[in-house]
Coordinates of C-alpha atoms and ligand atoms in Angstrom, one line a residue:
X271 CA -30.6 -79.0 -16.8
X272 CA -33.1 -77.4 -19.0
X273 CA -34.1 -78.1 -22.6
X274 CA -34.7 -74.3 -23.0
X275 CA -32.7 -70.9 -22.6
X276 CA -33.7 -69.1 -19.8
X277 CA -34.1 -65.9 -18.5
X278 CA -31.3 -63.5 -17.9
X279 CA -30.7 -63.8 -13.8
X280 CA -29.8 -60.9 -11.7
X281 CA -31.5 -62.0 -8.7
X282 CA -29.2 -63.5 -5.5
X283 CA -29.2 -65.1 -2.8
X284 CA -32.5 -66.9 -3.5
X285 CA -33.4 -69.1 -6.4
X286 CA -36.6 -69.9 -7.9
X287 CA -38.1 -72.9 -5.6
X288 CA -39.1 -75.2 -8.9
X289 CA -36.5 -76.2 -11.8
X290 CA -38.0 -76.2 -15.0
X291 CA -39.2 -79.1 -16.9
X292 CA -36.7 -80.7 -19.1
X293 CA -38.0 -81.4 -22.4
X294 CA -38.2 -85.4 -21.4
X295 CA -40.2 -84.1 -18.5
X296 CA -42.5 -81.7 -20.4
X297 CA -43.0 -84.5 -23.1
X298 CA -43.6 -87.5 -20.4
X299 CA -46.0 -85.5 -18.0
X300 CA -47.7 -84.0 -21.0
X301 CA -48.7 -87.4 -22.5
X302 CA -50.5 -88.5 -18.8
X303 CA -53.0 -85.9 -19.9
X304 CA -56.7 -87.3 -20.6
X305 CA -57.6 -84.3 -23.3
X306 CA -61.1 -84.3 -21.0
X307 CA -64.0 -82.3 -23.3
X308 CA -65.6 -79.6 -21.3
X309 CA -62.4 -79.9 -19.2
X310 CA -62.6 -78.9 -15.8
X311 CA -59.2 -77.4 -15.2
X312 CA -59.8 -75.3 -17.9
X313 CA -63.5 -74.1 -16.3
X314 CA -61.3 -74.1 -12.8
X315 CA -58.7 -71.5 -14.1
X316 CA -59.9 -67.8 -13.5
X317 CA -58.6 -66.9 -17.3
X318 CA -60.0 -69.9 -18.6
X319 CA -56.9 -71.0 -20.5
X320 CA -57.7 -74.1 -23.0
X321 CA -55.6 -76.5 -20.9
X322 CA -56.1 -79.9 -22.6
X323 CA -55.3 -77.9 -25.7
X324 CA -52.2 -76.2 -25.0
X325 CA -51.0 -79.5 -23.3
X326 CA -51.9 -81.6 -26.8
X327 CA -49.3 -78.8 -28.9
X328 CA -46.8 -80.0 -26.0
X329 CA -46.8 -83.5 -26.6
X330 CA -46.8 -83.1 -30.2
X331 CA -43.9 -80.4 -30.0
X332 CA -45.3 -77.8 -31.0
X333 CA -44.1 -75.0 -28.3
X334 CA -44.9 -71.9 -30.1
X335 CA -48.3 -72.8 -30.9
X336 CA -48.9 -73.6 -27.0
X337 CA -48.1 -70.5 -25.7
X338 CA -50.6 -69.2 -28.2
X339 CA -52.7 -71.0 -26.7
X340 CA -52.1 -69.8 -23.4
X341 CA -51.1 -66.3 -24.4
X342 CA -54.7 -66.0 -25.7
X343 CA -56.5 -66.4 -22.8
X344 CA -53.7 -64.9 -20.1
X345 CA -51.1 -62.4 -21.8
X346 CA -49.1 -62.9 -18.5
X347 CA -48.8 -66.6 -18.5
X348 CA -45.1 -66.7 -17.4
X349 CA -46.2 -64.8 -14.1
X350 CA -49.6 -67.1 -13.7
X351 CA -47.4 -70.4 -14.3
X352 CA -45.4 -69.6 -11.5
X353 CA -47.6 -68.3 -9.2
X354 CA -51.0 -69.5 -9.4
X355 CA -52.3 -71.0 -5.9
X356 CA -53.0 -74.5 -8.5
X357 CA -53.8 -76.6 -6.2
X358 CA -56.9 -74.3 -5.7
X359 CA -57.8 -74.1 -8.9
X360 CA -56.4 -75.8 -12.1
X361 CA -54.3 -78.8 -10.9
X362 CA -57.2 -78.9 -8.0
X363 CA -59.8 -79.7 -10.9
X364 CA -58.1 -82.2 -12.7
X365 CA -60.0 -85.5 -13.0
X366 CA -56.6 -87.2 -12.3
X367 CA -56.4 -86.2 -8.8
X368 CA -59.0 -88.2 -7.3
X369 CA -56.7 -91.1 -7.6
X370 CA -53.2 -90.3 -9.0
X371 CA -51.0 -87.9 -9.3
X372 CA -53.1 -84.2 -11.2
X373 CA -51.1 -82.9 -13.9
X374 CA -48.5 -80.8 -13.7
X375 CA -50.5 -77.9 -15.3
X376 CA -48.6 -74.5 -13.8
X377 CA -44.7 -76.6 -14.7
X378 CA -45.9 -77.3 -18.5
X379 CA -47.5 -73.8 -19.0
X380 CA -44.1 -72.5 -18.0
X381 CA -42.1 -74.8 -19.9
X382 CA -44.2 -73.4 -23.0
X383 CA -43.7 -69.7 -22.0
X384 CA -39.9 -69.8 -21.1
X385 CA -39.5 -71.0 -25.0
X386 CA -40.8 -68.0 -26.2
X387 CA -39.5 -66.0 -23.7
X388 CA -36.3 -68.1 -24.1
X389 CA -36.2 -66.9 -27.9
X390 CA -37.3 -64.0 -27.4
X391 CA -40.2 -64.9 -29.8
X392 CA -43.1 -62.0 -29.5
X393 CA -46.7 -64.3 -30.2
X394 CA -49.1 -61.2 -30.7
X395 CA -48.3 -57.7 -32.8
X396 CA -50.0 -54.4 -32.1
X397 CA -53.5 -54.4 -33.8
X398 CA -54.4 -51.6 -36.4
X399 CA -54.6 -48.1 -34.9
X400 CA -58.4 -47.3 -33.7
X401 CA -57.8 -44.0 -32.9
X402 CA -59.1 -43.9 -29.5
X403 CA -56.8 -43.4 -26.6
X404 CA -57.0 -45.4 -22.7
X405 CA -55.1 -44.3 -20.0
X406 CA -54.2 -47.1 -17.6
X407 CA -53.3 -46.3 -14.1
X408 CA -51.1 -48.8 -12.5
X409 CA -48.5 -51.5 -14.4
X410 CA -49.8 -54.4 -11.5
X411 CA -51.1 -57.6 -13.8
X412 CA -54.3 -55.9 -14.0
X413 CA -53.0 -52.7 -16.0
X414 CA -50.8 -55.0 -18.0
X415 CA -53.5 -57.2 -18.9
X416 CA -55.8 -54.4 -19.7
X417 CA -53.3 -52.6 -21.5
X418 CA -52.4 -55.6 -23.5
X419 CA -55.4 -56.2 -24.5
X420 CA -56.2 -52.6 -25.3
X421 CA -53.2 -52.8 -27.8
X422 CA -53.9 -55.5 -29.5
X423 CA -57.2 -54.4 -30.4
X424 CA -55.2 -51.5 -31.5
X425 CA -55.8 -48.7 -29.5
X426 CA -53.1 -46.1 -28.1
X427 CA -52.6 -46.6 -24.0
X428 CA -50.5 -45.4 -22.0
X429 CA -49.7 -46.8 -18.5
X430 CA -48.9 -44.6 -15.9
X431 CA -47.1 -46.2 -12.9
X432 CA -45.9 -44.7 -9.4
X433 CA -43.1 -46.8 -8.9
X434 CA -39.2 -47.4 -10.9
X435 CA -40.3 -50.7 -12.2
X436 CA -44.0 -51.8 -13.8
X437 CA -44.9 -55.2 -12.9
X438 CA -46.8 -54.4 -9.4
X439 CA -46.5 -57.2 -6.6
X440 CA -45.2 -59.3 -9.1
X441 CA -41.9 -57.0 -9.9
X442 CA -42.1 -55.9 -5.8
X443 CA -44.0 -58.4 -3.8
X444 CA -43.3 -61.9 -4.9
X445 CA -40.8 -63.9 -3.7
X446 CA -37.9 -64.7 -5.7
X447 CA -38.5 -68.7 -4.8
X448 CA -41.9 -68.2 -6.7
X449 CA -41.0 -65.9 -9.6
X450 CA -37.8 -64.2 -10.2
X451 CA -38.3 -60.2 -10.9
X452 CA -36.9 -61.3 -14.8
X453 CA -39.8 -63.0 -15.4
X454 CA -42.2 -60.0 -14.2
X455 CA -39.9 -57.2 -16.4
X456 CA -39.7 -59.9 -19.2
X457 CA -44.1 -59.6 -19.3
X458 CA -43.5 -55.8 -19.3
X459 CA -41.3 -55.4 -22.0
X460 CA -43.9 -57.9 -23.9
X461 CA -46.3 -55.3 -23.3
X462 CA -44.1 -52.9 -24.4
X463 CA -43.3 -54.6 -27.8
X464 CA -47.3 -54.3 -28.0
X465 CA -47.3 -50.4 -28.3
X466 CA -47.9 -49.3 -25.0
X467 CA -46.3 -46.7 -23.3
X468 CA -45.5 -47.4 -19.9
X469 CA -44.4 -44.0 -18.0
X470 CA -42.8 -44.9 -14.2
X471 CA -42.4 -42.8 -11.4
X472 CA -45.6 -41.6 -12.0
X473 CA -48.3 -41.1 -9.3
X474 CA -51.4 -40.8 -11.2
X475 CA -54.3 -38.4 -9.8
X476 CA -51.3 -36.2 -8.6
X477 CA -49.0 -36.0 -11.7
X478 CA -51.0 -36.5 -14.1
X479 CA -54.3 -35.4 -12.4
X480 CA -57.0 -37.3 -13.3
X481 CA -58.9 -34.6 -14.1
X482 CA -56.5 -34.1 -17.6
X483 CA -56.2 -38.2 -17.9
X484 CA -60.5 -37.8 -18.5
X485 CA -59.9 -34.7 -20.7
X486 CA -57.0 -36.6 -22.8
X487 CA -58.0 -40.2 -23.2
X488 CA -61.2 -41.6 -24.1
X489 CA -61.4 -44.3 -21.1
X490 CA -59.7 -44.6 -17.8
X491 CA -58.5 -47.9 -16.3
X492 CA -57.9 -48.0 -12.7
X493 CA -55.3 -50.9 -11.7
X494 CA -53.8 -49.5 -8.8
X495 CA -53.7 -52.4 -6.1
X496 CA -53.8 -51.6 -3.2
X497 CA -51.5 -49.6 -0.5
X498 CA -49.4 -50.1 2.1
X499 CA -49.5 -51.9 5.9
X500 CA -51.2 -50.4 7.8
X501 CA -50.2 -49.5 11.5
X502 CA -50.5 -51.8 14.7
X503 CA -50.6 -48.9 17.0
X504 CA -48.4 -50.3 19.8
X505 CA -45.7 -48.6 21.6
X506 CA -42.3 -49.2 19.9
X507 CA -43.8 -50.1 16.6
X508 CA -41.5 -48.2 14.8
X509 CA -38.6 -50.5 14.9
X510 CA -40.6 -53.4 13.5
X511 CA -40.0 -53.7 9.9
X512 CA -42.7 -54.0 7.3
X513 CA -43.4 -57.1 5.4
X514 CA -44.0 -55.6 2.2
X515 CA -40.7 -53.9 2.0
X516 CA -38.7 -56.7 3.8
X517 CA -40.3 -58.7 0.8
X518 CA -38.9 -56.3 -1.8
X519 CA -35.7 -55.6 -0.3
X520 CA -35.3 -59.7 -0.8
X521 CA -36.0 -58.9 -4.6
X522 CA -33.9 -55.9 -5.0
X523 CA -31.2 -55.0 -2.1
X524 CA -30.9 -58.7 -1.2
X525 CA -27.2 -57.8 0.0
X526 CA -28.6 -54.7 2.4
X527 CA -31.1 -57.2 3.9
X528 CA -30.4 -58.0 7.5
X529 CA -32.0 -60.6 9.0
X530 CA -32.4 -61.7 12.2
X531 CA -31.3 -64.7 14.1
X532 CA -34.9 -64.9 15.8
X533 CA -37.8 -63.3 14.0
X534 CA -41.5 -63.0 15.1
X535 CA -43.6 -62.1 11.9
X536 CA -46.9 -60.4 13.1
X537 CA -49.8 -62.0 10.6
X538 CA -50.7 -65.2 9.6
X539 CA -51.7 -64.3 5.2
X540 CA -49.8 -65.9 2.3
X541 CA -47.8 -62.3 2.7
X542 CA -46.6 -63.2 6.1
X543 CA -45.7 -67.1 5.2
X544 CA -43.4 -65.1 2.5
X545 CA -41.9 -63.3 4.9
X546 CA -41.3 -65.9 7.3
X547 CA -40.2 -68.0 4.0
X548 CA -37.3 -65.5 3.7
X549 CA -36.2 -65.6 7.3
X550 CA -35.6 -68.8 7.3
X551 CA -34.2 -69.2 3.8
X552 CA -32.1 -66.3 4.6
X553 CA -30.5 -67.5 7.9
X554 CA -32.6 -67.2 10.6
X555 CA -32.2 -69.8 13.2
X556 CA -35.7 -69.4 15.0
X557 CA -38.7 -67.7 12.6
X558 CA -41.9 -67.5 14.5
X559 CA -45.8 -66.5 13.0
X560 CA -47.5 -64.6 15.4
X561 CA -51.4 -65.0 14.8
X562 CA -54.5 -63.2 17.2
X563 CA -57.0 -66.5 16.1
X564 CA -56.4 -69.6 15.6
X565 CA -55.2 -72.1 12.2
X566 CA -58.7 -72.4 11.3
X567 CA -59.5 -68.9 10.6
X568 CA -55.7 -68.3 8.6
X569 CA -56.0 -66.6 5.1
X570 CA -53.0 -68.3 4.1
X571 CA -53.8 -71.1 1.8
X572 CA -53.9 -74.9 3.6
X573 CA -50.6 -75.8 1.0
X574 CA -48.6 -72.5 2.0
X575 CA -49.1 -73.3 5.7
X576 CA -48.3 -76.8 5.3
X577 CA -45.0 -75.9 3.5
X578 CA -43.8 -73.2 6.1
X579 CA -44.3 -75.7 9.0
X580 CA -42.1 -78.1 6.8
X581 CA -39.6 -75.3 6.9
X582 CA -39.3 -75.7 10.5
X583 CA -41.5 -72.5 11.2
X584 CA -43.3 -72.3 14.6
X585 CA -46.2 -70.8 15.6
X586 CA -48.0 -68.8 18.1
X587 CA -51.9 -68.7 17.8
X588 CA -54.3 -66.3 19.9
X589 CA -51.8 -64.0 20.8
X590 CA -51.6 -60.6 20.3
X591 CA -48.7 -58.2 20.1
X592 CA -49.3 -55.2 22.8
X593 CA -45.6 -53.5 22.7
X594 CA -41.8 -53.7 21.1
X595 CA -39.4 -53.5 24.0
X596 CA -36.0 -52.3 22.6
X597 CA -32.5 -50.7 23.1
X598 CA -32.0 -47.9 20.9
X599 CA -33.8 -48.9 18.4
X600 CA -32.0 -52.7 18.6
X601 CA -35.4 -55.1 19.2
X602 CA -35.2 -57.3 22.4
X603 CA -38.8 -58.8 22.8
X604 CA -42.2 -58.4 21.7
X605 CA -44.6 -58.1 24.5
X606 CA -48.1 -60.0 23.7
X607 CA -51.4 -60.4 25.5
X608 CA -53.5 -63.7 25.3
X609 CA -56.5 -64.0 23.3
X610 CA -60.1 -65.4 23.7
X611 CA -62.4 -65.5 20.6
X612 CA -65.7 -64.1 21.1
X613 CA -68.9 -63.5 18.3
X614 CA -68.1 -62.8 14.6
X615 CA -66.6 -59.4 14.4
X616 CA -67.3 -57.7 10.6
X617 CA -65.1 -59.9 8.7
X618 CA -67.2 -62.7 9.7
X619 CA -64.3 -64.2 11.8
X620 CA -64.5 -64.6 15.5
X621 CA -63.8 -62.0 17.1
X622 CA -60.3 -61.3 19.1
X623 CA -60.9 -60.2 22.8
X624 CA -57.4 -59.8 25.2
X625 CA -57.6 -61.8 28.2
X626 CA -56.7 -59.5 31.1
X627 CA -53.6 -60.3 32.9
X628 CA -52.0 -62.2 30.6
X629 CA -49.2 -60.8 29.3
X630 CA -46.3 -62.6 28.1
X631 CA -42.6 -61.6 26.5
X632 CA -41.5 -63.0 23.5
X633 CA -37.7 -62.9 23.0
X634 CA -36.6 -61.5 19.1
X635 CA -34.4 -59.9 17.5
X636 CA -36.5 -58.8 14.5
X637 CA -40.3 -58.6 14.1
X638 CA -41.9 -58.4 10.9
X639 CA -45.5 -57.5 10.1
X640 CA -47.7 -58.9 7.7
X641 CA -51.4 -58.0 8.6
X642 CA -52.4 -56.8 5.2
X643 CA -52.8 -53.5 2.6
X644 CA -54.7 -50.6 3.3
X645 CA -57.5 -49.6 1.2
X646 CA -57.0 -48.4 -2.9
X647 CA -56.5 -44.3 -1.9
X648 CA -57.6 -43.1 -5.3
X649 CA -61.2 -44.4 -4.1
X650 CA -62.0 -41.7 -2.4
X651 CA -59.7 -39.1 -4.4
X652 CA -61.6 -39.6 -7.2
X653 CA -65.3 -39.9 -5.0
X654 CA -65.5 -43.4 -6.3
X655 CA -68.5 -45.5 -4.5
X656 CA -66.8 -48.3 -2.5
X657 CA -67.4 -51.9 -1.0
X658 CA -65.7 -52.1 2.4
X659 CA -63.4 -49.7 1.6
X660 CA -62.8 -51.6 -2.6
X661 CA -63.8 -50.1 -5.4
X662 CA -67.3 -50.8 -6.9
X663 CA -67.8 -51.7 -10.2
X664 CA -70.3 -53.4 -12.5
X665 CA -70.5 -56.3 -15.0
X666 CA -68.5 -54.9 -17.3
X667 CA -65.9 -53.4 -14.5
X668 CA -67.1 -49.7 -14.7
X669 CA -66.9 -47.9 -11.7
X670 CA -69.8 -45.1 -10.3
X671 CA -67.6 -42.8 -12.7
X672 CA -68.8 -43.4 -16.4
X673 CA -65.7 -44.1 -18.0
X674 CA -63.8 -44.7 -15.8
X675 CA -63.1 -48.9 -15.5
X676 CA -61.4 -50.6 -13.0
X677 CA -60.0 -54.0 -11.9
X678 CA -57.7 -56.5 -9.6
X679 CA -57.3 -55.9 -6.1
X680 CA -58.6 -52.6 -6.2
X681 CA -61.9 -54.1 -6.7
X682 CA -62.0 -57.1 -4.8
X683 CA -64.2 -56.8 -1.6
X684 CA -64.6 -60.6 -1.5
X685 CA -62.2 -63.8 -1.6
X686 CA -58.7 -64.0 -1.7
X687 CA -56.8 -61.9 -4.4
X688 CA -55.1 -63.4 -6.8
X689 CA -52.9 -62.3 -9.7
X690 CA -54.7 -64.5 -12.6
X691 CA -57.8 -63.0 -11.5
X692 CA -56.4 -59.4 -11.5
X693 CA -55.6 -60.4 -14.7
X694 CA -58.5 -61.8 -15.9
X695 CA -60.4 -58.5 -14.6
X696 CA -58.0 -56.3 -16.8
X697 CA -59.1 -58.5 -19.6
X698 CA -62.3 -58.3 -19.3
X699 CA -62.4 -54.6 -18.7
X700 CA -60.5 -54.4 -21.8
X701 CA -63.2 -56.4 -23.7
X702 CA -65.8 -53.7 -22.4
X703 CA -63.9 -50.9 -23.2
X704 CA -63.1 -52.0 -26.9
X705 CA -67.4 -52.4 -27.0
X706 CA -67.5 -49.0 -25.6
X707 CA -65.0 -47.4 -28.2
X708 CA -66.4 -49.2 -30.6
X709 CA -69.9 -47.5 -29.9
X710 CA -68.5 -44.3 -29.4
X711 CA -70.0 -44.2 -26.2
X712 CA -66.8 -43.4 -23.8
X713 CA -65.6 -39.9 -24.7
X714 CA -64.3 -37.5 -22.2
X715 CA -63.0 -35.2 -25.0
Ligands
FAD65 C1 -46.5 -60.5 -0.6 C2 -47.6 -60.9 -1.5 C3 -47.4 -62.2 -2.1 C4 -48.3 -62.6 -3.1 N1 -48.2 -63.8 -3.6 C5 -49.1 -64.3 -4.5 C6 -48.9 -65.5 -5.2 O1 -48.0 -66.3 -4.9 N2 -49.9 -65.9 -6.1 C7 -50.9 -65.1 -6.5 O2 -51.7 -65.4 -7.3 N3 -51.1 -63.9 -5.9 C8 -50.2 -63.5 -4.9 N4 -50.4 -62.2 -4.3 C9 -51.5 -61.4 -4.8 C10 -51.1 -60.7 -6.1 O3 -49.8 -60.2 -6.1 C11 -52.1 -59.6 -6.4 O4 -53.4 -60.2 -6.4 C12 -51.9 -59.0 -7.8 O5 -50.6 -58.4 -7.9 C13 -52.9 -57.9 -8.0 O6 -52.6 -57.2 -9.2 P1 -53.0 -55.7 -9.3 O7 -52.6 -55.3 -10.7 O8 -54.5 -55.5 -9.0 O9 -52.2 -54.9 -8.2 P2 -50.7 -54.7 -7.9 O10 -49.9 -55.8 -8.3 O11 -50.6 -54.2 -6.5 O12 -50.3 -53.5 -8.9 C14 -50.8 -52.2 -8.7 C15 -49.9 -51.2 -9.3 O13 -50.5 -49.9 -9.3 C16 -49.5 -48.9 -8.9 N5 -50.2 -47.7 -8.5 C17 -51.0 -47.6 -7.4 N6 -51.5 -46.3 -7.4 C18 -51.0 -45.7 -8.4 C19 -51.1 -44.3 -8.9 N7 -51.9 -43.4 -8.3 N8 -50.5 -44.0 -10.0 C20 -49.6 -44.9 -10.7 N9 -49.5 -46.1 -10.2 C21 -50.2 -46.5 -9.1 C22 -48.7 -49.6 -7.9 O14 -47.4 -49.0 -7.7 C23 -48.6 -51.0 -8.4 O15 -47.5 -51.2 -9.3 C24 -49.4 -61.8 -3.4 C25 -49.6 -60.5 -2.8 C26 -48.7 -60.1 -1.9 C27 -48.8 -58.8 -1.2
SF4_66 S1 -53.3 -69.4 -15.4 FE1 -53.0 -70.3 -13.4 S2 -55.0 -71.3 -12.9 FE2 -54.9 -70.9 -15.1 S3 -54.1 -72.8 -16.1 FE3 -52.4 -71.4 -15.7 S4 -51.5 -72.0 -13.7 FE4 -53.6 -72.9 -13.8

C-alpha cells in the first residue's frame, strides 16, 4: 500500500512493474543517503537534477519542496523516475554502489512526484507574457520540455502534434510495466496548466505548413522523434506485425491484442526486449529474439537483457530472417539464413554476411519486428543539413535554418536515445531561444 494517492488507472491487463515507495520506505531509504558535495549522481543525470538535495527535503518531509527540486531541473520528472536506464546513469554513480546497495534514486523521485501529482498540486505558474510567440512541433518529452520551459519564461507556444494524444513514445511507446499512459497525459496536462496550447492531430509541415509556422511565430522548435520501422524486404513480410504498434496496442487496445503462443521478435534493441516483455507477460508460452550478431554487439542495455532472459526468453543469435511462410495470411514459420560476421560495416559493428546453404525454419505463430525507426522525415522537407540521416544542430540546438531549433531523437546521430536527454535538449533549446527573444534576434515576422 502506498502512503500517497495515485494516479487515475485505465490501463489493463498490465501493471506498472515497481510498487511505489510507502512513506516508511521513502523515509528509510532516503536517510541511507551520504548528501555527497559535488555529487556524482547528480553530474551522472543528463538534466542534472540536484539529487542529494531533493533526497534531504524527503527525509525531512518536506514533499512539495522536493519535487521543486526536481521539477526545476526536469519538468517531466514523473516520466524520467520511471524510465530512466539508472543503472546507467544516476543510481550507476552513486558512491554507495561500490560496496552496498546505490540509492534508490529513480523510486524516491517518484514517490516525490506522485504527491504532487497525487494532489494535483501545480509547482510552477505561467511566467509574465513576453510577447513573442514559439511554435513547437511535436508533444514527445522534447517539445514538452521545450514548451514548458518556453512558458514559464512566459512566452506564448503552441505545440502542434500529429497524433490523438501528446506525450510521444512515452503516451505510445512505453510499456505499461514501465510507465502507465496516466503518468505521460498527467505531464501533458501539467504543460497545459502552464499556458500552452497543445493542438493534436496535427501533422506539422503539411497542416500547418511550415512555411506560415516561420511567418507566425518568432522561433520554431522541431521535436518530432523519429518515424516508423522500417521494412525487412523479405517475401511474406506483410503478416509480421510491427513492434511499435504491437507496443501501443498493449497501451491502448490491450483487449484487441492477440498474441501468439510462439513469437519470434525480429531485433535485439531495448524496443524489441519490450516487445518480447509483452509476449510473454501476455501469454505467450515460447517468445523468441531473433538477432543477425551476436550478445556483444546488442543495443539493448546489459540490465534489460539480463531481465528478459529471467523472463524465460530465448534467443537466437547470428541469424537472419530471409522469408515468412504462411497460410492465408495465418504465420507458420520464419525461414532464416546463418550468419558470419565479417569487417565493421558503417555503424561500426561487424558486419552481417549469410552463410550460403544454410537455411533453417523456425516454427511461429507470430513474428514481431523491432529493428529500429526510420530517419526524422521533416529533415529533408524542410532542406535541413543532417548527420547520418539526424538533424544537425549547434551548441545552442539550432539547426542550418536560423530559427529554427531542434532537439531529442531527431537530433541524436550518436549514443543511445533516451527520454531525460530529449528532455534535457528541449531545455536547453528553450534556454537559447529565451536568449534569442530576449535579443530580438529570432524574428520571422
Ligand atoms: C519502444 C521504445 C521504448 C523505449 N523505452 C525507453 C525507456 O524505457 N527509457 C528511456 O529513457 N527511453 C526509452 N525509449 C526512448 C525514448 O522514448 C525516446 O528517446 C524519447 O521519447 C524521445 O523523445 P522525443 O520527444 O525526441 O521523441 P518522441 O517521443 O518520438 O516524440 C516525437 C513526437 O513528435 C510527433 N511528430 C512527429 N512529426 C510530427 C509532425 N510533422 N507534426 C506534428 N507532430 C509530429 C510524434 O507524433 C511524436 O508524438 C524508448 C523508445 C522506444 C521506441
Ligand atoms: S532524471 Fe533520471 S537520471 Fe536524472 S536523477 Fe532522475 S531518474 Fe536519475
Amino acid at each position: 500500500m502506498t502512503d500517497t494517492p495515485s494516479y487515475p488507472s485505465a490501463s489493463a491487463g498490465l501493471q506498472e512493474l515497481l510498487p511505489p515507495l510507502t512513506q516508511h520506505e521513502a523515509a528509510t531509504e532516503s536517510a541511507r543517503c551520504l548528501m555527497c558535495f559535488d555529487a556524482p549522481c547528480t553530474h551522472a543525470c543528463p538534466t542534472h537534477i540536484d539529487i542529494p538535495r531533493f533526497i534531504k527535503k524527503i527525509s525531512t518531509g518536506n514533499l512539495l519542496g522536493s519535487a521543486r527540486t526536481i521539477l526545476q531541473s526536469n519538468l517531466l520528472g514523473a516520466t524520467c523516475a520511471r524510465v530512466c536506464p539508472v543503472q546507467e546513469l544516476c543510481e550507476g554513480a552513486c558512491v554507495l554502489g561500490a560496496e552496498h546497495k546505490p540509492i534508490a534514486i529513480g523510486r524516491l523521485q517518484r514517490h516525490a512526484m506522485d504527491y504532487v501529482y497525487g494532489r494535483h498540486i501545480d509547482v510552477f505558474r505561467p511566467g509574465k507574457p513576453t510577447g513573442k510567440k514559439v511554435a513547437v512541433i511535436g508533444a514527445g518529452p522534447a517539445g514538452l520540455s521545450c514548451a514548458g520551459e518556453l512558458a514559464k519564461l512566459g512566452h506564448s507556444v503552441t505545440l502542434y502534434e500529429r497524433r490523438d494524444l501528446a506525450g510521444g513514445l512515452s503516451t505510445y511507446g512505453i510499456i505499461v510495466l514501465r510507465e502507465p499512459v496516466e503518468v505521460a497525459l498527467a505531464e501533458v496536462a501539467m504543460i497545459k496548466r502552464l499556458g500552452v496550447r497543445i493542438e493534436t492531430a496535427k501533422d506539422a509541415g503539411v497542416d500547418p505548413p511550415i512555411a506560415n509556422l516561420q511567418k507566425n511565430f518568432d522561433a520554431v522548435f522541431l521535436g518530432v522523434g523519429l518515424g516508423s520501422t522500417p521494412a525487412l524486404g523479405i517475401p511474406g513480410e506483410e503478416n509480421i506485425l510491427d513492434g511499435l504498434q504491437y507496443i501501443e496496442d498493449s497501451k491502448h487496445r490491450h483487449a484487441q491484442l492477440r498474441v501468439g503462443r510462439n513469437v519470434i521478435v525480429i531485433g535485439a534493441g531495448n524496443t524489441a526486449i519490450d516487445c518480447a516483455t509483452i509476449a510473454r507477460r501476455l501469454g505467450a508460452e515460447r517468445v523468441t529474439m531473433l538477432y543477425r550478431r551476436t550478445e556483444n554487439e546488442m543495443t539493448a542495455y546489459p540490465h534489460e537483457y539480463d531481465f528478459i532472459k529471467r523472463e524465460g526468453v530465448t534467443f537466437w543469435f547470428l541469424a537472419q530472417p530471409v522469408k515468412v511462410h504462411h497460410e492465408n495470411g495465418t504465420v507458420q514459420a520464419l525461414e532464416c539464413v546463418r550468419i558470419s560476421l565479417g569487417d565493421p560495416d558503417a555503424s561500426g559493428r561487424p558486419s552481417p554476411k549469410p552463410i550460403p546453404g544454410s537455411t533453417m525454419m523456425l516454427p511461429a505463430d507470430q513474428i514481431v519486428k523491432a529493428i529500429g525507426q526510420h530517419k526524422p522525415a521533416l529533415a529533408s522537407l524542410l532542406n535541413l543539413e543532417t548527420d547520418k540521416g539526424f538533424i544537425r544542430v549547434n551548441a545552442d540546438f539550432e539547426t542550418s535554418s536560423p530559427g529554427i531549433f531542434a532537439g531529442g531523437d531527431c537530433i541524436r546521430a550518436r549514443g543511445a536515445a533516451s527520454t531525460v536527454m530529449a528532455v534535457q535538449d528541449g531545455k536547453l533549446a528553450a534556454r537559447s531561444i529565451h536568449q534569442r527573444l530576449a535579443k530580438g534576434l529570432v524574428n520571422h515576422g
